[in-house]
């Protein structure tokens, strides 16, 4: 089944403790992206990647890192999480130009204490 | 990418057509109109997209005005499962930067 998977789905952590949220897609998509969703602010793009080893900042990249070493994986790294990073996170992938409808993962709900 | 304006919420009776409007008066000639929806806190789901011609697929129809300054997403026979937030997005297909979702329209389908 074609899908985007995220792990973990739920995470409670403490300020400053490094964490990684994994994202994997099995559709051989070139483009992948991370979003966060907060009440009243909608979906905001954090980082995106157009292909392996090619990443760029979205609207709200501060406090996040990403890497794209393999086409299928696009992990989101919070080196030193803070309470303002408490949010619902979505990973998405897309085939690429002209067929670039995005397919979203199920979401990761993060609480930073 | 052009910004969009959508009503914050709409109601629709089950079985009736739901017509969701979107204003994109600053759209440029090479920008497409995309519609996504998000059911509760699930990942957004692609619905349909178009450039200037009306489009239809198994989920919905997209009507774009001749001047392209607005569009309407039509769900022909809304069901309770169509209750969701619907996002209208305008963007250039090759522009992977900043996929801007906006605040969308909460559609409430009522029995």
mmCIF file of C-alpha atoms in Angstrom:
data_model
loop_
_atom_site.group_PDB
_atom_site.id
_atom_site.type_symbol
_atom_site.label_atom_id
_atom_site.label_comp_id
_atom_site.label_asym_id
_atom_site.label_seq_id
_atom_site.Cartn_x
_atom_site.Cartn_y
_atom_site.Cartn_z
ATOM 1 C CA UNK A 1 0.000 0.000 0.000
ATOM 2 C CA UNK A 2 1.308 3.422 -0.997
ATOM 3 C CA UNK A 3 1.782 5.478 2.128
ATOM 4 C CA UNK A 4 3.733 7.966 4.197
ATOM 5 C CA UNK A 5 4.558 6.740 7.680
ATOM 6 C CA UNK A 6 5.682 8.728 10.699
ATOM 7 C CA UNK A 7 7.111 7.594 14.012
ATOM 8 C CA UNK A 8 6.389 8.076 16.764
ATOM 9 C CA UNK A 9 2.734 9.064 16.534
ATOM 10 C CA UNK A 10 2.745 10.547 20.024
ATOM 11 C CA UNK A 11 5.674 11.835 22.048
ATOM 12 C CA UNK A 12 6.053 13.571 25.385
ATOM 13 C CA UNK A 13 9.503 14.904 26.152
ATOM 14 C CA UNK A 14 11.289 17.523 28.220
ATOM 15 C CA UNK A 15 12.973 20.734 27.228
ATOM 16 C CA UNK A 16 16.438 20.252 25.750
ATOM 17 C CA UNK A 17 16.282 16.520 25.126
ATOM 18 C CA UNK A 18 17.158 15.862 21.511
ATOM 19 C CA UNK A 19 14.585 13.938 19.505
ATOM 20 C CA UNK A 20 14.020 12.705 15.980
ATOM 21 C CA UNK A 21 10.718 12.151 14.232
ATOM 22 C CA UNK A 22 11.074 9.761 11.331
ATOM 23 C CA UNK A 23 9.226 9.979 8.032
ATOM 24 C CA UNK A 24 9.275 7.355 5.311
ATOM 25 C CA UNK A 25 7.470 7.007 1.992
ATOM 26 C CA UNK A 26 7.261 3.968 -0.268
ATOM 27 C CA UNK A 27 6.192 5.732 -3.459
ATOM 28 C CA UNK A 28 9.656 6.723 -4.763
ATOM 29 C CA UNK A 29 8.671 10.393 -4.482
ATOM 30 C CA UNK A 30 11.307 13.046 -5.053
ATOM 31 C CA UNK A 31 9.764 15.786 -2.948
ATOM 32 C CA UNK A 32 9.232 15.586 0.811
ATOM 33 C CA UNK A 33 8.221 18.188 3.328
ATOM 34 C CA UNK A 34 7.539 18.775 7.015
ATOM 35 C CA UNK A 35 4.717 20.881 8.428
ATOM 36 C CA UNK A 36 3.547 21.825 11.869
ATOM 37 C CA UNK A 37 -0.044 22.599 12.730
ATOM 38 C CA UNK A 38 -1.087 24.812 15.600
ATOM 39 C CA UNK A 39 -4.560 26.043 16.578
ATOM 40 C CA UNK A 40 -5.387 29.286 14.801
ATOM 41 C CA UNK A 41 -2.228 29.190 12.706
ATOM 42 C CA UNK A 42 -3.060 26.418 10.286
ATOM 43 C CA UNK A 43 -0.400 24.312 8.572
ATOM 44 C CA UNK A 44 3.016 25.898 8.265
ATOM 45 C CA UNK A 45 5.897 24.460 6.318
ATOM 46 C CA UNK A 46 9.101 23.811 8.269
ATOM 47 C CA UNK A 47 11.495 22.319 5.722
ATOM 48 C CA UNK A 48 11.259 20.665 2.351
ATOM 49 C CA UNK A 49 13.489 18.526 0.171
ATOM 50 C CA UNK A 50 13.449 18.340 -3.595
ATOM 51 C CA UNK A 51 15.626 15.225 -3.721
ATOM 52 C CA UNK A 52 18.427 13.381 -1.944
ATOM 53 C CA UNK A 53 20.870 15.803 -0.314
ATOM 54 C CA UNK A 54 18.747 18.808 -1.385
ATOM 55 C CA UNK A 55 16.856 20.554 1.415
ATOM 56 C CA UNK A 56 15.633 24.087 2.042
ATOM 57 C CA UNK A 57 13.825 26.123 4.652
ATOM 58 C CA UNK A 58 10.106 26.669 4.712
ATOM 59 C CA UNK A 59 8.230 29.286 6.695
ATOM 60 C CA UNK A 60 9.200 28.236 10.229
ATOM 61 C CA UNK A 61 12.576 26.431 10.210
ATOM 62 C CA UNK A 62 13.981 27.811 13.473
ATOM 63 C CA UNK A 63 14.788 25.085 15.996
ATOM 64 C CA UNK A 64 14.575 22.240 13.467
ATOM 65 C CA UNK A 65 16.994 20.292 11.319
ATOM 66 C CA UNK A 66 16.383 17.820 8.533
ATOM 67 C CA UNK A 67 18.421 15.474 6.394
ATOM 68 C CA UNK A 68 17.742 13.569 3.187
ATOM 69 C CA UNK A 69 20.333 10.846 2.792
ATOM 70 C CA UNK A 70 17.943 8.405 1.152
ATOM 71 C CA UNK A 71 15.052 9.097 -1.169
ATOM 72 C CA UNK A 72 12.471 7.381 1.016
ATOM 73 C CA UNK A 73 13.397 8.943 4.397
ATOM 74 C CA UNK A 74 13.199 12.513 5.642
ATOM 75 C CA UNK A 75 13.714 12.727 9.419
ATOM 76 C CA UNK A 76 12.907 15.856 11.420
ATOM 77 C CA UNK A 77 15.394 16.597 14.197
ATOM 78 C CA UNK A 78 14.807 18.798 17.208
ATOM 79 C CA UNK A 79 18.264 19.313 18.709
ATOM 80 C CA UNK A 80 17.032 21.126 21.817
ATOM 81 C CA UNK A 81 13.232 21.062 21.978
ATOM 82 C CA UNK A 82 11.393 23.894 23.674
ATOM 83 C CA UNK A 83 7.752 24.152 24.813
ATOM 84 C CA UNK A 84 6.901 26.360 21.809
ATOM 85 C CA UNK A 85 7.604 23.361 19.601
ATOM 86 C CA UNK A 86 4.653 21.536 21.104
ATOM 87 C CA UNK A 87 2.557 20.894 18.034
ATOM 88 C CA UNK A 88 1.093 18.415 15.565
ATOM 89 C CA UNK A 89 3.634 17.539 12.889
ATOM 90 C CA UNK A 90 2.954 16.201 9.418
ATOM 91 C CA UNK A 91 5.299 14.787 6.847
ATOM 92 C CA UNK A 92 4.315 14.838 3.184
ATOM 93 C CA UNK A 93 5.686 13.564 -0.104
ATOM 94 C CA UNK A 94 5.025 14.328 -3.740
ATOM 95 C CA UNK A 95 6.033 12.764 -7.071
ATOM 96 C CA UNK A 96 7.455 16.021 -8.386
ATOM 97 C CA UNK A 97 6.708 18.674 -10.981
ATOM 98 C CA UNK A 98 3.295 18.624 -12.686
ATOM 99 C CA UNK A 99 2.186 15.685 -10.548
ATOM 100 C CA UNK A 100 2.915 17.368 -7.303
ATOM 101 C CA UNK A 101 -0.144 16.603 -5.274
ATOM 102 C CA UNK A 102 1.074 15.909 -1.795
ATOM 103 C CA UNK A 103 0.437 12.781 0.232
ATOM 104 C CA UNK A 104 0.466 13.291 3.969
ATOM 105 C CA UNK A 105 1.435 11.052 6.829
ATOM 106 C CA UNK A 106 -0.842 10.434 9.832
ATOM 107 C CA UNK A 107 0.820 13.059 12.011
ATOM 108 C CA UNK A 108 2.977 13.116 15.157
ATOM 109 C CA UNK A 109 1.654 14.854 18.225
ATOM 110 C CA UNK A 110 4.535 16.275 20.265
ATOM 111 C CA UNK A 111 4.369 17.712 23.773
ATOM 112 C CA UNK A 112 7.491 19.411 25.147
ATOM 113 C CA UNK A 113 7.388 20.018 28.903
ATOM 114 C CA UNK B 1 2.135 32.344 -4.519
ATOM 115 C CA UNK B 2 -1.188 34.153 -4.481
ATOM 116 C CA UNK B 3 -3.082 34.205 -1.207
ATOM 117 C CA UNK B 4 -6.633 32.929 -0.880
ATOM 118 C CA UNK B 5 -9.721 33.936 1.062
ATOM 119 C CA UNK B 6 -12.253 31.373 2.283
ATOM 120 C CA UNK B 7 -15.211 31.613 4.661
ATOM 121 C CA UNK B 8 -14.275 30.203 8.067
ATOM 122 C CA UNK B 9 -17.213 27.803 8.195
ATOM 123 C CA UNK B 10 -20.192 26.479 6.269
ATOM 124 C CA UNK B 11 -23.066 24.105 6.938
ATOM 125 C CA UNK B 12 -24.533 21.615 4.515
ATOM 126 C CA UNK B 13 -27.358 19.089 4.812
ATOM 127 C CA UNK B 14 -26.453 15.461 4.227
ATOM 128 C CA UNK B 15 -27.189 14.406 0.659
ATOM 129 C CA UNK B 16 -27.164 17.937 -0.676
ATOM 130 C CA UNK B 17 -24.416 19.544 -2.725
ATOM 131 C CA UNK B 18 -21.766 21.439 -0.787
ATOM 132 C CA UNK B 19 -20.386 24.469 -2.601
ATOM 133 C CA UNK B 20 -17.216 25.861 -1.067
ATOM 134 C CA UNK B 21 -16.019 29.222 -2.420
ATOM 135 C CA UNK B 22 -12.483 30.524 -2.637
ATOM 136 C CA UNK B 23 -11.335 33.978 -3.642
ATOM 137 C CA UNK B 24 -7.903 34.323 -5.235
ATOM 138 C CA UNK B 25 -8.070 37.729 -6.879
ATOM 139 C CA UNK B 26 -4.279 38.100 -7.161
ATOM 140 C CA UNK B 27 -3.733 34.810 -8.980
ATOM 141 C CA UNK B 28 -1.208 34.937 -11.800
ATOM 142 C CA UNK B 29 -1.412 33.217 -15.149
ATOM 143 C CA UNK B 30 0.768 30.222 -14.283
ATOM 144 C CA UNK B 31 -0.716 29.475 -10.873
ATOM 145 C CA UNK B 32 -2.946 26.464 -10.348
ATOM 146 C CA UNK B 33 -5.789 26.128 -7.855
ATOM 147 C CA UNK B 34 -5.525 23.133 -5.504
ATOM 148 C CA UNK B 35 -8.014 21.841 -2.963
ATOM 149 C CA UNK B 36 -7.154 19.688 0.037
ATOM 150 C CA UNK B 37 -9.179 18.660 3.044
ATOM 151 C CA UNK B 38 -8.315 17.652 6.578
ATOM 152 C CA UNK B 39 -10.629 15.429 8.574
ATOM 153 C CA UNK B 40 -10.236 16.112 12.286
ATOM 154 C CA UNK B 41 -6.483 15.878 12.989
ATOM 155 C CA UNK B 42 -5.611 13.476 10.202
ATOM 156 C CA UNK B 43 -3.111 14.356 7.479
ATOM 157 C CA UNK B 44 -4.537 16.578 4.738
ATOM 158 C CA UNK B 45 -5.914 14.778 1.703
ATOM 159 C CA UNK B 46 -5.631 15.976 -1.885
ATOM 160 C CA UNK B 47 -8.998 16.485 -3.607
ATOM 161 C CA UNK B 48 -8.567 18.155 -6.979
ATOM 162 C CA UNK B 49 -6.687 20.854 -8.858
ATOM 163 C CA UNK B 50 -7.032 22.918 -12.030
ATOM 164 C CA UNK B 51 -5.628 25.807 -14.053
ATOM 165 C CA UNK B 52 -8.547 27.394 -15.892
ATOM 166 C CA UNK B 53 -10.893 24.681 -17.097
ATOM 167 C CA UNK B 54 -13.442 23.091 -14.850
ATOM 168 C CA UNK B 55 -12.315 19.766 -13.484
ATOM 169 C CA UNK B 56 -14.137 16.738 -12.103
ATOM 170 C CA UNK B 57 -12.969 13.562 -10.442
ATOM 171 C CA UNK B 58 -14.529 10.892 -8.274
ATOM 172 C CA UNK B 59 -14.460 13.105 -5.211
ATOM 173 C CA UNK B 60 -15.497 16.541 -6.401
ATOM 174 C CA UNK B 61 -15.823 19.163 -9.116
ATOM 175 C CA UNK B 62 -13.821 22.354 -9.401
ATOM 176 C CA UNK B 63 -15.350 25.379 -11.078
ATOM 177 C CA UNK B 64 -12.954 28.241 -11.880
ATOM 178 C CA UNK B 65 -14.374 31.570 -13.045
ATOM 179 C CA UNK B 66 -13.352 32.877 -16.439
ATOM 180 C CA UNK B 67 -11.186 35.622 -14.934
ATOM 181 C CA UNK B 68 -9.698 32.999 -12.555
ATOM 182 C CA UNK B 69 -10.146 35.288 -9.554
ATOM 183 C CA UNK B 70 -12.323 32.802 -7.718
ATOM 184 C CA UNK B 71 -13.268 29.146 -7.689
ATOM 185 C CA UNK B 72 -15.801 26.792 -6.142
ATOM 186 C CA UNK B 73 -15.304 23.257 -4.936
ATOM 187 C CA UNK B 74 -18.448 21.185 -5.276
ATOM 188 C CA UNK B 75 -19.123 17.994 -3.352
ATOM 189 C CA UNK B 76 -22.203 16.756 -5.218
ATOM 190 C CA UNK B 77 -23.781 14.658 -2.452
ATOM 191 C CA UNK B 78 -22.235 15.513 0.882
ATOM 192 C CA UNK B 79 -22.087 12.822 3.552
ATOM 193 C CA UNK B 80 -21.268 13.057 7.248
ATOM 194 C CA UNK B 81 -17.771 11.789 6.409
ATOM 195 C CA UNK B 82 -17.181 14.940 4.351
ATOM 196 C CA UNK B 83 -17.155 17.029 7.530
ATOM 197 C CA UNK B 84 -13.646 18.499 7.447
ATOM 198 C CA UNK B 85 -11.598 21.634 6.944
ATOM 199 C CA UNK B 86 -11.198 22.402 3.244
ATOM 200 C CA UNK B 87 -8.154 24.298 2.043
ATOM 201 C CA UNK B 88 -7.907 26.235 -1.202
ATOM 202 C CA UNK B 89 -4.308 26.756 -2.304
ATOM 203 C CA UNK B 90 -2.981 28.703 -5.252
ATOM 204 C CA UNK B 91 0.539 28.070 -6.438
ATOM 205 C CA UNK B 92 2.904 27.536 -9.317
ATOM 206 C CA UNK B 93 3.476 23.796 -9.826
ATOM 207 C CA UNK B 94 7.256 24.045 -10.001
ATOM 208 C CA UNK B 95 7.507 26.224 -6.912
ATOM 209 C CA UNK B 96 8.250 23.760 -4.137
ATOM 210 C CA UNK B 97 8.863 26.531 -1.671
ATOM 211 C CA UNK B 98 6.239 27.502 0.864
ATOM 212 C CA UNK B 99 3.149 25.424 0.224
ATOM 213 C CA UNK B 100 0.757 27.833 1.950
ATOM 214 C CA UNK B 101 -2.396 26.249 3.374
ATOM 215 C CA UNK B 102 -4.155 29.197 4.993
ATOM 216 C CA UNK B 103 -6.962 28.690 7.512
ATOM 217 C CA UNK B 104 -9.491 26.937 5.263
ATOM 218 C CA UNK B 105 -13.269 26.447 5.563
ATOM 219 C CA UNK B 106 -14.732 24.143 8.183
ATOM 220 C CA UNK B 107 -17.573 22.276 6.445
ATOM 221 C CA UNK B 108 -20.167 20.838 8.808
ATOM 222 C CA UNK B 109 -22.380 18.243 7.158
ATOM 223 C CA UNK B 110 -25.523 17.754 9.212
ATOM 224 C CA UNK B 111 -28.024 14.893 9.169
#
